[in-house]
Amino acid sequence: MVPPPFNIRRCEPRDEEAVYEVCLRTSNNGDDATHLFDDPRALGHIFVGPYMRLEPDLAFVLEDAQGVCGYVLGALDSRKYYQQYLTKWLPEIHAQYPKPTGDPAHWTRTQKIYCEFYHPDIFLPPPYESYPSHLHIDLLPRAQGRGLGREMMIVLLGVLEAQGSPGVHLGMGATNARAERFYKNLGFHELARVSDTLYLGKRMAAEVRRGM
């Protein structure tokens, strides 16, 4: 149950600005990153915009009387998603943002994100066939601690399973203990650790039952 005044619904094009803002305000290991980036849309061009465009059926927002305060976004087939990300999404971004030049040691955080537009950091934790889908979720502080994140995850996981996904993975900051507890309470388990990123996976209920 989603308690009032909150509501979960499919993301719509009109939500873009609000979803980008939620991304920015939760990108400092769950805290506000507004002060860290001089381009408030840079992060969103990686973490929210392409999902809204390429996987609209797997994009949901949480809203209350103040507006959008969270989202959960996913991709059914990660390989297919990233291929479209590379060929359909990033060329438009390249046209807007030149590749940064000069010594990377002197780049700002924003310039480092711009560099990722040209050198995407894509990792698919094995075994891919068991966890081909992926997702990520972010909530503003006013929506946290109310069980709303769990409800949003249930919605997206249900849609993924209905679309035939055998399992889903996600990446998170390896030091974010609160987020790790949240995901593991939903049945996720560790798949891999790469640098400062922890990858977790969850098999869908139908697949677990078939394996019994």
mmCIF file of C-alpha atoms in Angstrom:
data_model
loop_
_atom_site.group_PDB
_atom_site.id
_atom_site.type_symbol
_atom_site.label_atom_id
_atom_site.label_comp_id
_atom_site.label_asym_id
_atom_site.label_seq_id
_atom_site.Cartn_x
_atom_site.Cartn_y
_atom_site.Cartn_z
ATOM 1 C CA MET A 1 0.000 0.000 0.000
ATOM 2 C CA VAL A 2 1.231 3.457 -0.900
ATOM 3 C CA PRO A 3 0.189 5.877 1.860
ATOM 4 C CA PRO A 4 -1.434 9.175 0.852
ATOM 5 C CA PRO A 5 -0.527 11.723 -0.342
ATOM 6 C CA PHE A 6 2.001 9.650 -2.326
ATOM 7 C CA ASN A 7 1.279 8.004 -5.656
ATOM 8 C CA ILE A 8 3.266 5.767 -8.010
ATOM 9 C CA ARG A 9 2.617 6.174 -11.733
ATOM 10 C CA ARG A 10 4.364 5.702 -15.049
ATOM 11 C CA CYS A 11 6.846 8.398 -15.933
ATOM 12 C CA GLU A 12 5.768 10.816 -18.659
ATOM 13 C CA PRO A 13 7.774 13.235 -20.849
ATOM 14 C CA ARG A 14 6.486 16.157 -18.756
ATOM 15 C CA ASP A 15 8.345 14.707 -15.744
ATOM 16 C CA GLU A 16 11.794 15.122 -17.288
ATOM 17 C CA GLU A 17 12.887 18.246 -15.399
ATOM 18 C CA ALA A 18 11.672 16.882 -12.065
ATOM 19 C CA VAL A 19 13.261 13.463 -12.596
ATOM 20 C CA TYR A 20 16.584 15.070 -13.530
ATOM 21 C CA GLU A 21 16.381 17.108 -10.327
ATOM 22 C CA VAL A 22 15.766 14.029 -8.174
ATOM 23 C CA CYS A 23 18.791 12.417 -9.811
ATOM 24 C CA LEU A 24 21.007 15.382 -8.954
ATOM 25 C CA ARG A 25 19.700 15.678 -5.399
ATOM 26 C CA THR A 26 20.437 12.019 -4.625
ATOM 27 C CA SER A 27 23.722 11.449 -6.482
ATOM 28 C CA ASN A 28 26.178 12.162 -3.674
ATOM 29 C CA ASN A 29 26.015 8.603 -2.322
ATOM 30 C CA GLY A 30 22.323 9.193 -1.657
ATOM 31 C CA ASP A 31 22.715 12.837 -0.625
ATOM 32 C CA ASP A 32 22.360 16.114 -2.531
ATOM 33 C CA ALA A 33 25.004 16.631 -5.230
ATOM 34 C CA THR A 34 23.771 20.034 -6.394
ATOM 35 C CA HIS A 35 26.868 21.800 -5.057
ATOM 36 C CA LEU A 36 29.210 19.381 -6.831
ATOM 37 C CA PHE A 37 28.171 20.008 -10.444
ATOM 38 C CA ASP A 38 27.962 23.254 -12.378
ATOM 39 C CA ASP A 39 25.741 21.595 -14.986
ATOM 40 C CA PRO A 40 22.621 20.326 -13.167
ATOM 41 C CA ARG A 41 21.589 18.106 -16.116
ATOM 42 C CA ALA A 42 24.879 16.289 -16.701
ATOM 43 C CA LEU A 43 24.200 13.315 -14.423
ATOM 44 C CA GLY A 44 20.654 12.959 -15.673
ATOM 45 C CA HIS A 45 21.888 12.471 -19.221
ATOM 46 C CA ILE A 46 23.413 9.186 -18.033
ATOM 47 C CA PHE A 47 21.141 7.987 -15.265
ATOM 48 C CA VAL A 48 17.587 9.067 -16.137
ATOM 49 C CA GLY A 49 17.123 10.624 -19.573
ATOM 50 C CA PRO A 50 17.978 7.543 -21.636
ATOM 51 C CA TYR A 51 15.679 5.325 -19.588
ATOM 52 C CA MET A 52 12.770 7.694 -20.084
ATOM 53 C CA ARG A 53 13.434 7.677 -23.828
ATOM 54 C CA LEU A 54 14.471 4.070 -24.460
ATOM 55 C CA GLU A 55 12.529 2.122 -21.806
ATOM 56 C CA PRO A 56 9.367 4.174 -21.108
ATOM 57 C CA ASP A 57 7.357 1.115 -20.029
ATOM 58 C CA LEU A 58 9.864 0.531 -17.218
ATOM 59 C CA ALA A 59 10.022 4.097 -15.913
ATOM 60 C CA PHE A 60 7.935 5.030 -12.860
ATOM 61 C CA VAL A 61 7.812 8.108 -10.647
ATOM 62 C CA LEU A 62 6.696 8.716 -7.101
ATOM 63 C CA GLU A 63 4.827 11.958 -6.509
ATOM 64 C CA ASP A 64 3.082 13.826 -3.716
ATOM 65 C CA ALA A 65 1.414 17.217 -3.419
ATOM 66 C CA GLN A 66 4.783 18.929 -3.969
ATOM 67 C CA GLY A 67 5.519 17.005 -7.146
ATOM 68 C CA VAL A 68 7.836 14.193 -8.212
ATOM 69 C CA CYS A 69 9.946 12.985 -5.296
ATOM 70 C CA GLY A 70 11.370 9.704 -6.579
ATOM 71 C CA TYR A 71 11.723 7.353 -9.494
ATOM 72 C CA VAL A 72 12.539 3.765 -10.356
ATOM 73 C CA LEU A 73 13.889 3.043 -13.835
ATOM 74 C CA GLY A 74 14.798 -0.192 -15.537
ATOM 75 C CA ALA A 75 15.834 -2.004 -18.692
ATOM 76 C CA LEU A 76 14.559 -5.448 -19.662
ATOM 77 C CA ASP A 77 17.566 -6.563 -21.719
ATOM 78 C CA SER A 78 20.665 -4.659 -20.632
ATOM 79 C CA ARG A 79 22.701 -5.513 -23.733
ATOM 80 C CA LYS A 80 19.946 -4.226 -26.008
ATOM 81 C CA TYR A 81 19.486 -1.148 -23.834
ATOM 82 C CA TYR A 82 23.164 -0.211 -23.887
ATOM 83 C CA GLN A 83 23.361 -0.743 -27.632
ATOM 84 C CA GLN A 84 20.542 1.774 -28.054
ATOM 85 C CA TYR A 85 22.186 4.032 -25.481
ATOM 86 C CA LEU A 86 25.350 4.064 -27.584
ATOM 87 C CA THR A 87 23.704 4.454 -30.983
ATOM 88 C CA LYS A 88 20.520 6.436 -30.314
ATOM 89 C CA TRP A 89 21.054 8.447 -27.133
ATOM 90 C CA LEU A 90 24.709 9.427 -26.897
ATOM 91 C CA PRO A 91 25.033 10.879 -30.415
ATOM 92 C CA GLU A 92 22.471 13.525 -29.445
ATOM 93 C CA ILE A 93 24.395 14.243 -26.245
ATOM 94 C CA HIS A 94 27.689 14.511 -28.159
ATOM 95 C CA ALA A 95 26.125 17.180 -30.348
ATOM 96 C CA GLN A 96 25.436 19.260 -27.229
ATOM 97 C CA TYR A 97 28.561 18.570 -25.177
ATOM 98 C CA PRO A 98 32.075 18.575 -26.666
ATOM 99 C CA LYS A 99 34.530 16.057 -25.275
ATOM 100 C CA PRO A 100 36.601 17.711 -22.523
ATOM 101 C CA THR A 101 40.227 18.462 -23.311
ATOM 102 C CA GLY A 102 43.324 19.170 -21.285
ATOM 103 C CA ASP A 103 44.748 17.358 -18.272
ATOM 104 C CA PRO A 104 42.098 15.075 -16.712
ATOM 105 C CA ALA A 105 43.717 15.672 -13.328
ATOM 106 C CA HIS A 106 42.419 19.237 -13.504
ATOM 107 C CA TRP A 107 38.915 18.434 -14.735
ATOM 108 C CA THR A 108 35.899 19.431 -12.695
ATOM 109 C CA ARG A 109 33.357 16.808 -11.657
ATOM 110 C CA THR A 110 31.128 18.023 -14.473
ATOM 111 C CA GLN A 111 33.893 17.576 -17.033
ATOM 112 C CA LYS A 112 34.446 14.028 -15.785
ATOM 113 C CA ILE A 113 30.784 13.308 -16.439
ATOM 114 C CA TYR A 114 31.118 14.831 -19.911
ATOM 115 C CA CYS A 115 33.987 12.424 -20.524
ATOM 116 C CA GLU A 116 31.684 9.520 -19.652
ATOM 117 C CA PHE A 117 29.460 10.574 -22.543
ATOM 118 C CA TYR A 118 32.373 9.555 -24.793
ATOM 119 C CA HIS A 119 33.707 6.664 -22.714
ATOM 120 C CA PRO A 120 30.662 5.042 -21.070
ATOM 121 C CA ASP A 121 31.294 2.912 -18.004
ATOM 122 C CA ILE A 122 29.259 -0.203 -18.820
ATOM 123 C CA PHE A 123 29.582 -3.410 -16.814
ATOM 124 C CA LEU A 124 27.266 -6.416 -16.936
ATOM 125 C CA PRO A 125 27.843 -8.668 -13.925
ATOM 126 C CA PRO A 126 27.890 -12.401 -14.637
ATOM 127 C CA PRO A 127 26.083 -14.645 -15.113
ATOM 128 C CA TYR A 128 24.340 -12.351 -17.604
ATOM 129 C CA GLU A 129 21.708 -14.886 -18.674
ATOM 130 C CA SER A 130 20.432 -15.078 -15.097
ATOM 131 C CA TYR A 131 20.342 -11.306 -14.480
ATOM 132 C CA PRO A 132 19.872 -9.588 -17.864
ATOM 133 C CA SER A 133 17.653 -6.758 -16.608
ATOM 134 C CA HIS A 134 18.855 -3.846 -14.517
ATOM 135 C CA LEU A 135 17.318 -1.000 -12.529
ATOM 136 C CA HIS A 136 18.018 1.900 -10.255
ATOM 137 C CA ILE A 137 15.902 3.862 -7.807
ATOM 138 C CA ASP A 138 16.228 7.223 -6.044
ATOM 139 C CA LEU A 139 13.977 9.003 -3.539
ATOM 140 C CA LEU A 140 14.185 12.483 -2.080
ATOM 141 C CA PRO A 141 14.464 12.696 1.735
ATOM 142 C CA ARG A 142 10.796 13.559 2.219
ATOM 143 C CA ALA A 143 9.837 10.208 0.662
ATOM 144 C CA GLN A 144 12.343 8.083 2.545
ATOM 145 C CA GLY A 145 11.657 5.900 5.574
ATOM 146 C CA ARG A 146 8.015 5.284 4.650
ATOM 147 C CA GLY A 147 8.263 1.987 2.801
ATOM 148 C CA LEU A 148 7.771 3.782 -0.501
ATOM 149 C CA GLY A 149 11.027 2.573 -2.021
ATOM 150 C CA ARG A 150 9.964 -1.008 -1.405
ATOM 151 C CA GLU A 151 6.584 -0.382 -3.033
ATOM 152 C CA MET A 152 8.243 1.155 -6.075
ATOM 153 C CA MET A 153 10.605 -1.786 -6.395
ATOM 154 C CA ILE A 154 7.682 -4.197 -6.190
ATOM 155 C CA VAL A 155 5.958 -2.349 -9.033
ATOM 156 C CA LEU A 156 8.982 -2.447 -11.342
ATOM 157 C CA LEU A 157 9.984 -6.003 -10.463
ATOM 158 C CA GLY A 158 6.428 -7.101 -11.219
ATOM 159 C CA VAL A 159 6.535 -5.495 -14.658
ATOM 160 C CA LEU A 160 9.947 -7.014 -15.415
ATOM 161 C CA GLU A 161 8.735 -10.459 -14.410
ATOM 162 C CA ALA A 162 5.563 -10.067 -16.483
ATOM 163 C CA GLN A 163 7.777 -9.205 -19.466
ATOM 164 C CA GLY A 164 9.711 -12.437 -18.998
ATOM 165 C CA SER A 165 12.842 -11.300 -17.187
ATOM 166 C CA PRO A 166 14.575 -14.144 -15.296
ATOM 167 C CA GLY A 167 16.491 -11.765 -13.043
ATOM 168 C CA VAL A 168 17.693 -8.215 -12.457
ATOM 169 C CA HIS A 169 20.887 -6.545 -11.301
ATOM 170 C CA LEU A 170 21.890 -3.100 -10.065
ATOM 171 C CA GLY A 171 25.005 -1.187 -9.170
ATOM 172 C CA MET A 172 25.475 0.899 -6.019
ATOM 173 C CA GLY A 173 28.197 2.642 -4.078
ATOM 174 C CA ALA A 174 30.068 -0.031 -2.142
ATOM 175 C CA THR A 175 30.132 2.125 1.005
ATOM 176 C CA ASN A 176 26.390 2.879 1.071
ATOM 177 C CA ALA A 177 25.446 0.463 3.857
ATOM 178 C CA ARG A 178 21.874 1.746 4.135
ATOM 179 C CA ALA A 179 21.172 1.084 0.468
ATOM 180 C CA GLU A 180 22.787 -2.343 0.673
ATOM 181 C CA ARG A 181 20.502 -3.316 3.570
ATOM 182 C CA PHE A 182 17.484 -2.056 1.625
ATOM 183 C CA TYR A 183 18.246 -4.178 -1.427
ATOM 184 C CA LYS A 184 19.201 -7.286 0.523
ATOM 185 C CA ASN A 185 15.925 -7.073 2.450
ATOM 186 C CA LEU A 186 14.239 -7.314 -0.968
ATOM 187 C CA GLY A 187 16.125 -10.518 -1.785
ATOM 188 C CA PHE A 188 19.121 -9.115 -3.664
ATOM 189 C CA HIS A 189 22.540 -10.699 -3.172
ATOM 190 C CA GLU A 190 26.081 -9.778 -4.137
ATOM 191 C CA LEU A 191 27.218 -10.576 -7.675
ATOM 192 C CA ALA A 192 30.464 -8.626 -7.979
ATOM 193 C CA ARG A 193 32.556 -5.724 -6.693
ATOM 194 C CA VAL A 194 34.352 -3.530 -9.197
ATOM 195 C CA SER A 195 36.379 -0.650 -7.814
ATOM 196 C CA ASP A 196 33.970 1.315 -5.586
ATOM 197 C CA THR A 197 30.792 -0.235 -7.044
ATOM 198 C CA LEU A 198 28.878 -3.165 -5.591
ATOM 199 C CA TYR A 199 26.677 -5.147 -7.980
ATOM 200 C CA LEU A 200 23.674 -6.984 -6.570
ATOM 201 C CA GLY A 201 21.260 -9.359 -8.284
ATOM 202 C CA LYS A 202 17.859 -10.905 -7.724
ATOM 203 C CA ARG A 203 16.204 -13.830 -9.500
ATOM 204 C CA MET A 204 12.540 -13.430 -10.317
ATOM 205 C CA ALA A 205 10.074 -15.487 -8.296
ATOM 206 C CA ALA A 206 8.886 -17.458 -11.333
ATOM 207 C CA GLU A 207 12.456 -18.450 -12.165
ATOM 208 C CA VAL A 208 13.128 -19.515 -8.581
ATOM 209 C CA ARG A 209 10.000 -21.680 -8.592
ATOM 210 C CA ARG A 210 11.029 -23.288 -11.894
ATOM 211 C CA GLY A 211 14.399 -24.151 -10.412
ATOM 212 C CA MET A 212 12.937 -25.917 -7.401
#
